[in-house]
């Protein structure tokens, strides 16, 4: 009779990242298991304890572990010889498969603000946490490549010693915000940080999004929807990473040796725009009118002439302005907006590619698939496979 593996999950369940990881792990178990999952601790039954503290499972055996780790010393409390997947918080843990981040959400955040016409940019993160550093680095690199400078929040070293206690750090963030040029697009390393930036804007008397537009990462609706104003955020593929982590754990539980196999890192899917960034920071009124027209009509097969007609500028003048401000043509912008809308439909709906093509006013699904591949670097089917939330 086949033995059902027992997998210990030492993960707090409140965050969007964990919920996404768990959805992927559960999906793998349904398709290739079943597994028995043992969760602990139950915080409402026990006093606070370190996440990496293992106790015997009810069956007496643990076949695999997926656990958060903050510090390397926490490894000492894990059962020896049990296949383990690490979700590192502060730093990568050598000798184990780590569920990591690519940092590419930083690049997506930079491109998002550039597309909206901002000319001032900043990043607010945790300089002492590896995934925040990755996102900050990609953000700054993309901004510099576009010919601008990025302002990176650098708190005093003493702040890290307080674990970024907000009652201590808030005034530093307020002072930093007041020193920045306006209007400015600020990317936070995650939604928690984004919420704090919005709080600091309120304390500083800064208008959001008119003076400061704020973008988070993780698209944790429990956080984004309770902020004032609601926080825009980058959705990432936590579920896909959870599935791949479970796949590797399965291989290790079946006896495969760990020789440095990696789990595909967390990567961005798309930006979910809410009120905190719902503004076009474009001083040129004709370009702003053109961009509003393109966004309003992203489901229509509009042409360059339609966009020109939505303004009072000549086609030649508008093309020149687009290239000067946005560094691309009107047609490039139309394709960019429409293909990103297609990406959203692929990720969030069960519509077929043919149905999406028709909805966008493009009956030739092969043509739209090629446009999509050129814009996003993946075929529509590959994009849906990697990033679907359905």
CSV table of C-alpha atoms in Angstrom, one decimal:
chain,number,residue,atom,x,y,z
A,1,UNK,CA,0.0,0.0,0.0
A,2,UNK,CA,1.3,3.4,-1.0
A,3,UNK,CA,2.5,5.6,1.9
A,4,UNK,CA,1.2,9.2,2.0
A,5,UNK,CA,4.0,11.7,2.7
A,6,UNK,CA,3.6,14.0,5.7
A,7,UNK,CA,4.7,17.6,4.9
A,8,UNK,CA,5.3,20.1,7.6
A,9,UNK,CA,4.3,23.7,6.7
A,10,UNK,CA,5.9,26.3,9.0
A,11,UNK,CA,4.5,29.3,7.3
A,12,UNK,CA,2.3,32.1,8.7
A,13,UNK,CA,-0.9,32.2,6.7
A,14,UNK,CA,-1.9,35.8,6.7
A,15,UNK,CA,0.1,37.2,3.8
A,16,UNK,CA,-0.7,37.2,0.1
A,17,UNK,CA,2.7,35.6,-0.6
A,18,UNK,CA,2.0,32.7,1.7
A,19,UNK,CA,-1.5,32.2,0.5
A,20,UNK,CA,-0.2,32.1,-3.1
A,21,UNK,CA,2.6,29.7,-2.2
A,22,UNK,CA,0.1,27.4,-0.4
A,23,UNK,CA,-2.3,27.5,-3.4
A,24,UNK,CA,0.6,26.2,-5.6
A,25,UNK,CA,1.6,23.6,-3.1
A,26,UNK,CA,-1.9,22.4,-2.7
A,27,UNK,CA,-2.4,22.2,-6.5
A,28,UNK,CA,0.7,20.0,-6.8
A,29,UNK,CA,-0.5,17.8,-4.0
A,30,UNK,CA,-3.9,17.4,-5.7
A,31,UNK,CA,-2.3,16.5,-9.0
A,32,UNK,CA,0.6,14.4,-7.9
A,33,UNK,CA,-0.1,13.4,-4.3
A,34,UNK,CA,-1.9,13.2,-2.1
A,35,UNK,CA,0.2,14.6,0.7
A,36,UNK,CA,-0.8,15.0,4.4
A,37,UNK,CA,-0.1,18.6,5.5
A,38,UNK,CA,0.8,19.3,9.1
A,39,UNK,CA,0.6,23.0,10.1
A,40,UNK,CA,2.1,24.5,13.1
A,41,UNK,CA,2.0,26.5,15.3
A,42,UNK,CA,-1.5,27.7,15.8
A,43,UNK,CA,-0.8,31.2,17.1
A,44,UNK,CA,-4.1,31.6,18.8
A,45,UNK,CA,-3.5,28.4,20.9
A,46,UNK,CA,0.1,29.1,21.8
A,47,UNK,CA,2.2,32.0,22.8
A,48,UNK,CA,4.4,33.5,20.1
A,49,UNK,CA,7.2,31.3,19.0
A,50,UNK,CA,9.8,31.3,16.3
A,51,UNK,CA,8.4,30.0,13.0
A,52,UNK,CA,11.3,27.6,12.7
A,53,UNK,CA,10.6,25.4,15.7
A,54,UNK,CA,9.5,21.9,14.7
A,55,UNK,CA,7.6,19.5,16.9
A,56,UNK,CA,6.7,15.8,16.1
A,57,UNK,CA,3.8,15.4,13.8
A,58,UNK,CA,0.8,13.3,14.9
A,59,UNK,CA,2.0,10.4,12.8
A,60,UNK,CA,5.5,10.5,14.4
A,61,UNK,CA,7.2,11.2,11.1
A,62,UNK,CA,7.9,14.2,8.8
A,63,UNK,CA,8.8,13.4,5.2
A,64,UNK,CA,9.3,17.0,4.0
A,65,UNK,CA,9.3,20.6,5.3
A,66,UNK,CA,8.6,24.0,3.8
A,67,UNK,CA,9.5,26.7,6.2
A,68,UNK,CA,10.2,30.4,6.6
A,69,UNK,CA,13.7,31.1,7.9
A,70,UNK,CA,14.7,34.5,9.2
A,71,UNK,CA,18.2,33.7,10.5
A,72,UNK,CA,20.6,30.7,9.8
A,73,UNK,CA,20.6,29.8,13.5
A,74,UNK,CA,17.0,28.7,13.2
A,75,UNK,CA,18.1,25.7,11.1
A,76,UNK,CA,19.3,24.1,14.3
A,77,UNK,CA,15.7,23.4,15.3
A,78,UNK,CA,14.8,21.6,12.1
A,79,UNK,CA,14.9,17.8,12.0
A,80,UNK,CA,18.1,16.5,10.5
A,81,UNK,CA,18.0,14.7,7.2
A,82,UNK,CA,14.5,15.7,6.2
A,83,UNK,CA,14.1,17.3,2.7
A,84,UNK,CA,13.5,21.0,3.3
A,85,UNK,CA,12.5,23.9,1.2
A,86,UNK,CA,13.5,27.3,2.6
A,87,UNK,CA,11.5,30.6,2.2
A,88,UNK,CA,14.2,33.0,3.3
A,89,UNK,CA,13.3,36.4,4.8
A,90,UNK,CA,16.5,38.4,5.4
A,91,UNK,CA,19.1,36.5,3.4
A,92,UNK,CA,19.5,33.4,1.3
A,93,UNK,CA,20.2,30.1,3.1
A,94,UNK,CA,23.0,28.1,1.5
A,95,UNK,CA,22.8,24.3,1.3
A,96,UNK,CA,19.0,24.3,0.8
A,97,UNK,CA,16.6,25.0,-2.1
A,98,UNK,CA,15.4,28.6,-1.5
A,99,UNK,CA,12.2,30.1,-2.8
A,100,UNK,CA,13.6,33.4,-4.0
A,101,UNK,CA,12.6,36.6,-5.9
A,102,UNK,CA,14.0,37.7,-9.3
A,103,UNK,CA,13.8,41.4,-8.4
A,104,UNK,CA,12.2,42.1,-11.8
A,105,UNK,CA,9.2,43.7,-10.1
A,106,UNK,CA,11.5,46.7,-9.6
A,107,UNK,CA,11.9,47.0,-13.4
A,108,UNK,CA,8.2,46.7,-13.9
A,109,UNK,CA,7.6,49.4,-11.3
A,110,UNK,CA,10.0,51.7,-13.0
A,111,UNK,CA,8.5,51.1,-16.4
A,112,UNK,CA,5.0,51.8,-15.0
A,113,UNK,CA,6.0,55.2,-13.7
A,114,UNK,CA,7.9,56.0,-16.9
A,115,UNK,CA,4.8,55.2,-19.0
A,116,UNK,CA,2.7,57.5,-16.9
A,117,UNK,CA,5.1,60.4,-17.7
A,118,UNK,CA,6.8,60.8,-14.4
A,119,UNK,CA,10.2,62.5,-14.4
A,120,UNK,CA,11.0,62.1,-10.7
A,121,UNK,CA,11.4,58.6,-9.2
A,122,UNK,CA,12.1,57.1,-5.8
A,123,UNK,CA,12.3,53.7,-4.0
A,124,UNK,CA,11.5,53.0,-0.4
A,125,UNK,CA,12.5,49.6,0.9
A,126,UNK,CA,14.5,47.8,3.6
A,127,UNK,CA,18.2,48.2,2.8
A,128,UNK,CA,19.0,45.3,5.1
A,129,UNK,CA,16.8,42.7,3.4
A,130,UNK,CA,18.0,40.9,0.3
A,131,UNK,CA,14.7,40.9,-1.8
A,132,UNK,CA,14.2,44.6,-1.1
A,133,UNK,CA,17.8,45.2,-2.3
A,134,UNK,CA,17.1,43.2,-5.5
A,135,UNK,CA,13.9,45.2,-6.3
A,136,UNK,CA,15.6,48.5,-5.5
A,137,UNK,CA,18.5,47.6,-7.8
A,138,UNK,CA,16.3,46.7,-10.8
A,139,UNK,CA,14.2,49.8,-10.2
A,140,UNK,CA,17.2,52.1,-10.2
A,141,UNK,CA,18.8,50.4,-13.2
A,142,UNK,CA,15.7,50.8,-15.3
A,143,UNK,CA,15.3,54.5,-14.3
A,144,UNK,CA,18.9,55.3,-15.1
A,145,UNK,CA,18.6,53.5,-18.4
A,146,UNK,CA,15.7,55.8,-19.3
A,147,UNK,CA,18.0,58.8,-18.6
A,148,UNK,CA,16.7,59.8,-15.1
A,149,UNK,CA,17.9,59.5,-11.5
A,150,UNK,CA,16.3,57.5,-8.7
A,151,UNK,CA,16.1,58.6,-5.1
A,152,UNK,CA,16.7,55.6,-2.8
A,153,UNK,CA,15.6,55.8,0.8
A,154,UNK,CA,18.6,55.2,3.1
A,155,UNK,CA,17.6,55.3,6.8
A,156,UNK,CA,20.2,55.6,9.5
A,157,UNK,CA,21.8,52.2,10.5
A,158,UNK,CA,20.2,52.5,13.9
A,159,UNK,CA,16.7,52.0,12.3
A,160,UNK,CA,17.6,48.4,11.3
A,161,UNK,CA,18.5,47.8,14.9
A,162,UNK,CA,14.9,48.7,15.9
A,163,UNK,CA,13.6,46.3,13.2
A,164,UNK,CA,12.2,49.4,11.4
A,165,UNK,CA,9.8,50.1,14.3
A,166,UNK,CA,7.4,52.6,12.7
A,167,UNK,CA,7.1,54.9,15.8
A,168,UNK,CA,10.9,55.5,15.4
A,169,UNK,CA,11.2,55.4,11.6
A,170,UNK,CA,8.2,57.4,10.6
A,171,UNK,CA,9.8,60.8,11.0
A,172,UNK,CA,12.8,59.8,8.9
A,173,UNK,CA,10.5,58.8,6.0
A,174,UNK,CA,8.4,62.0,6.4
A,175,UNK,CA,11.6,64.1,6.2
A,176,UNK,CA,12.8,62.1,3.2
A,177,UNK,CA,9.4,62.5,1.4
A,178,UNK,CA,9.4,66.3,1.9
A,179,UNK,CA,12.9,66.5,0.5
A,180,UNK,CA,12.0,64.9,-2.8
A,181,UNK,CA,11.1,66.7,-6.0
A,182,UNK,CA,7.4,66.6,-7.0
A,183,UNK,CA,5.4,65.2,-8.6
A,184,UNK,CA,7.2,61.9,-8.0
A,185,UNK,CA,6.5,58.2,-8.4
A,186,UNK,CA,7.6,56.1,-5.4
A,187,UNK,CA,7.9,52.3,-5.5
A,188,UNK,CA,7.8,50.5,-2.2
A,189,UNK,CA,9.5,47.1,-1.8
A,190,UNK,CA,6.2,45.5,-0.8
A,191,UNK,CA,2.7,46.4,0.2
A,192,UNK,CA,3.6,46.7,3.9
A,193,UNK,CA,6.1,49.4,3.0
A,194,UNK,CA,3.7,51.0,0.6
A,195,UNK,CA,1.2,51.4,3.4
A,196,UNK,CA,3.7,53.1,5.6
A,197,UNK,CA,4.8,55.5,2.8
A,198,UNK,CA,1.1,56.4,2.4
A,199,UNK,CA,0.8,57.0,6.1
A,200,UNK,CA,3.9,59.2,6.0
A,201,UNK,CA,2.5,61.2,3.1
A,202,UNK,CA,-0.6,61.9,5.2
A,203,UNK,CA,1.6,63.0,8.1
A,204,UNK,CA,3.6,65.3,5.8
A,205,UNK,CA,0.5,66.8,4.2
A,206,UNK,CA,1.4,65.5,0.7
A,207,UNK,CA,-1.3,64.8,-1.8
A,208,UNK,CA,-1.6,61.2,-3.2
A,209,UNK,CA,-1.4,60.7,-6.1
A,210,UNK,CA,-1.2,64.4,-7.2
A,211,UNK,CA,2.2,65.0,-5.6
A,212,UNK,CA,3.3,61.5,-4.6
A,213,UNK,CA,2.2,58.3,-6.4
A,214,UNK,CA,2.9,55.1,-4.5
A,215,UNK,CA,3.2,51.6,-5.8
A,216,UNK,CA,3.7,48.4,-3.8
A,217,UNK,CA,4.5,44.8,-4.6
A,218,UNK,CA,2.5,41.6,-3.8
A,219,UNK,CA,-1.0,42.9,-4.5
A,220,UNK,CA,-2.1,41.8,-1.1
A,221,UNK,CA,-5.7,43.0,-1.1
A,222,UNK,CA,-6.0,42.8,2.7
A,223,UNK,CA,-3.4,45.6,2.8
A,224,UNK,CA,-4.1,47.4,-0.5
A,225,UNK,CA,-7.8,47.9,0.2
A,226,UNK,CA,-7.4,49.2,3.7
A,227,UNK,CA,-4.9,52.0,2.9
A,228,UNK,CA,-6.1,55.5,2.2
A,229,UNK,CA,-6.1,55.9,-0.7
A,230,UNK,CA,-6.1,52.3,-1.9
A,231,UNK,CA,-2.6,51.1,-2.8
A,232,UNK,CA,-1.6,50.2,-6.4
A,233,UNK,CA,0.5,47.1,-6.4
A,234,UNK,CA,2.4,44.6,-8.6
A,235,UNK,CA,0.9,41.2,-8.7
A,236,UNK,CA,3.5,38.4,-8.7
A,237,UNK,CA,3.4,34.6,-9.4
A,238,UNK,CA,3.5,33.2,-5.9
A,239,UNK,CA,1.2,30.2,-6.9
A,240,UNK,CA,3.6,29.1,-9.7
A,241,UNK,CA,6.6,29.3,-7.4
A,242,UNK,CA,4.7,27.3,-4.7
A,243,UNK,CA,3.9,24.6,-7.3
A,244,UNK,CA,7.5,24.4,-8.4
A,245,UNK,CA,8.8,24.3,-4.8
A,246,UNK,CA,6.4,21.4,-4.1
A,247,UNK,CA,7.6,19.6,-7.3
A,248,UNK,CA,11.2,19.8,-6.1
A,249,UNK,CA,10.3,18.7,-2.6
A,250,UNK,CA,8.5,15.7,-4.0
A,251,UNK,CA,11.7,14.7,-5.9
A,252,UNK,CA,13.8,15.1,-2.8
A,253,UNK,CA,11.3,13.0,-0.7
A,254,UNK,CA,11.6,10.3,-3.3
A,255,UNK,CA,15.3,10.1,-2.8
A,256,UNK,CA,16.8,12.5,-5.3
A,257,UNK,CA,19.9,14.2,-3.9
A,258,UNK,CA,20.0,17.9,-3.5
A,259,UNK,CA,22.9,19.1,-5.8
A,260,UNK,CA,21.9,22.8,-6.1
A,261,UNK,CA,18.6,22.4,-8.0
A,262,UNK,CA,16.8,25.7,-8.0
A,263,UNK,CA,13.2,26.9,-7.9
A,264,UNK,CA,12.1,29.5,-10.5
A,265,UNK,CA,12.1,32.8,-8.6
A,266,UNK,CA,9.1,34.9,-7.9
A,267,UNK,CA,8.4,37.2,-10.9
A,268,UNK,CA,6.0,40.0,-11.6
A,269,UNK,CA,2.8,39.5,-13.6
A,270,UNK,CA,1.2,42.9,-13.9
A,271,UNK,CA,0.4,46.2,-12.1
A,272,UNK,CA,-2.9,46.5,-10.5
A,273,UNK,CA,-3.8,50.2,-10.5
A,274,UNK,CA,-5.7,51.6,-7.6
A,275,UNK,CA,-6.1,55.2,-6.5
A,276,UNK,CA,-2.6,55.7,-5.2
A,277,UNK,CA,-1.1,55.9,-8.7
A,278,UNK,CA,-4.2,56.7,-10.8
A,279,UNK,CA,-2.8,59.8,-12.5
A,280,UNK,CA,-0.9,60.7,-15.6
A,281,UNK,CA,2.1,62.9,-14.6
A,282,UNK,CA,2.4,64.4,-18.1
A,283,UNK,CA,2.7,68.1,-18.4
A,284,UNK,CA,2.0,68.1,-22.1
A,285,UNK,CA,-1.9,68.3,-22.3
A,286,UNK,CA,-2.0,66.8,-25.8
A,287,UNK,CA,0.0,63.7,-24.8
A,288,UNK,CA,-2.2,63.3,-21.7
A,289,UNK,CA,-5.3,63.5,-23.8
A,290,UNK,CA,-3.9,61.0,-26.3
A,291,UNK,CA,-2.9,58.6,-23.5
A,292,UNK,CA,-6.4,58.8,-21.9
A,293,UNK,CA,-8.0,58.0,-25.2
A,294,UNK,CA,-5.7,55.0,-25.7
A,295,UNK,CA,-6.5,53.6,-22.3
A,296,UNK,CA,-10.2,54.2,-22.6
A,297,UNK,CA,-10.3,52.4,-25.9
A,298,UNK,CA,-7.9,49.6,-25.2
A,299,UNK,CA,-10.6,47.1,-26.3
A,300,UNK,CA,-11.1,48.7,-29.7
A,301,UNK,CA,-9.0,48.4,-32.8
A,302,UNK,CA,-8.0,52.0,-32.8
A,303,UNK,CA,-5.5,53.5,-35.2
A,304,UNK,CA,-2.9,56.3,-34.9
A,305,UNK,CA,-5.3,58.6,-36.7
A,306,UNK,CA,-8.0,58.0,-34.1
A,307,UNK,CA,-5.6,59.0,-31.4
A,308,UNK,CA,-4.5,62.2,-33.3
A,309,UNK,CA,-8.2,63.1,-33.7
A,310,UNK,CA,-8.7,62.9,-29.9
A,311,UNK,CA,-6.2,65.9,-29.6
A,312,UNK,CA,-5.8,69.3,-31.2
A,313,UNK,CA,-2.3,68.5,-32.4
A,314,UNK,CA,-1.2,67.5,-35.9
A,315,UNK,CA,0.0,63.9,-36.4
A,316,UNK,CA,3.6,65.0,-37.0
A,317,UNK,CA,3.6,67.2,-33.9
A,318,UNK,CA,2.0,64.5,-31.7
A,319,UNK,CA,4.4,61.8,-33.0
A,320,UNK,CA,7.4,64.1,-32.1
A,321,UNK,CA,6.0,64.8,-28.7
A,322,UNK,CA,5.4,61.0,-28.0
A,323,UNK,CA,9.0,60.2,-28.9
A,324,UNK,CA,10.4,63.1,-26.8
A,325,UNK,CA,8.4,62.4,-23.7
A,326,UNK,CA,7.7,58.6,-23.8
A,327,UNK,CA,10.5,57.5,-26.0
A,328,UNK,CA,8.2,55.6,-28.4
A,329,UNK,CA,5.7,56.2,-31.2
A,330,UNK,CA,2.0,56.5,-30.9
A,331,UNK,CA,1.6,53.0,-32.6
A,332,UNK,CA,4.0,51.5,-30.1
A,333,UNK,CA,2.0,53.0,-27.2
A,334,UNK,CA,-1.3,51.6,-28.6
A,335,UNK,CA,0.3,48.1,-28.9
A,336,UNK,CA,1.8,48.3,-25.5
A,337,UNK,CA,-1.4,49.2,-23.8
A,338,UNK,CA,-3.5,46.7,-25.7
A,339,UNK,CA,-1.0,43.8,-25.2
A,340,UNK,CA,-0.8,44.5,-21.5
A,341,UNK,CA,-4.6,44.4,-21.3
A,342,UNK,CA,-4.5,41.1,-23.1
A,343,UNK,CA,-2.0,39.9,-20.5
A,344,UNK,CA,-4.4,40.8,-17.8
A,345,UNK,CA,-7.2,38.9,-19.5
A,346,UNK,CA,-4.9,35.8,-19.9
A,347,UNK,CA,-4.0,35.9,-16.2
A,348,UNK,CA,-7.4,36.6,-14.7
A,349,UNK,CA,-10.0,35.0,-17.0
A,350,UNK,CA,-10.7,31.6,-18.7
A,351,UNK,CA,-11.2,33.3,-22.1
A,352,UNK,CA,-9.6,31.5,-25.0
A,353,UNK,CA,-6.9,33.3,-27.0
A,354,UNK,CA,-9.4,33.5,-29.9
A,355,UNK,CA,-12.1,35.0,-27.6
A,356,UNK,CA,-9.6,37.6,-26.3
A,357,UNK,CA,-8.6,38.5,-29.8
A,358,UNK,CA,-12.2,39.1,-30.8
A,359,UNK,CA,-12.8,41.1,-27.6
A,360,UNK,CA,-9.8,43.4,-28.6
A,361,UNK,CA,-11.2,43.8,-32.2
A,362,UNK,CA,-8.5,41.6,-33.7
A,363,UNK,CA,-10.1,38.5,-35.4
A,364,UNK,CA,-6.7,37.1,-36.5
A,365,UNK,CA,-5.5,35.3,-33.3
A,366,UNK,CA,-2.2,34.3,-34.9
A,367,UNK,CA,-1.4,38.0,-35.6
A,368,UNK,CA,-2.3,39.0,-32.1
A,369,UNK,CA,-0.2,36.1,-30.7
A,370,UNK,CA,2.8,37.4,-32.5
A,371,UNK,CA,2.2,41.0,-31.4
A,372,UNK,CA,2.0,39.7,-27.8
A,373,UNK,CA,5.2,37.7,-28.1
A,374,UNK,CA,7.1,40.7,-29.4
A,375,UNK,CA,5.8,43.0,-26.6
A,376,UNK,CA,6.0,40.6,-23.6
A,377,UNK,CA,8.6,38.1,-24.7
A,378,UNK,CA,6.3,35.1,-24.3
A,379,UNK,CA,3.6,33.5,-26.3
A,380,UNK,CA,0.0,34.0,-24.9
A,381,UNK,CA,-0.1,30.3,-23.9
A,382,UNK,CA,3.2,30.4,-22.2
A,383,UNK,CA,2.2,33.6,-20.4
A,384,UNK,CA,-1.1,32.1,-19.1
A,385,UNK,CA,0.8,28.9,-18.0
A,386,UNK,CA,3.3,30.9,-16.0
A,387,UNK,CA,1.1,33.7,-14.6
A,388,UNK,CA,-2.6,32.6,-14.5
A,389,UNK,CA,-4.4,33.3,-11.3
A,390,UNK,CA,-7.3,31.1,-12.3
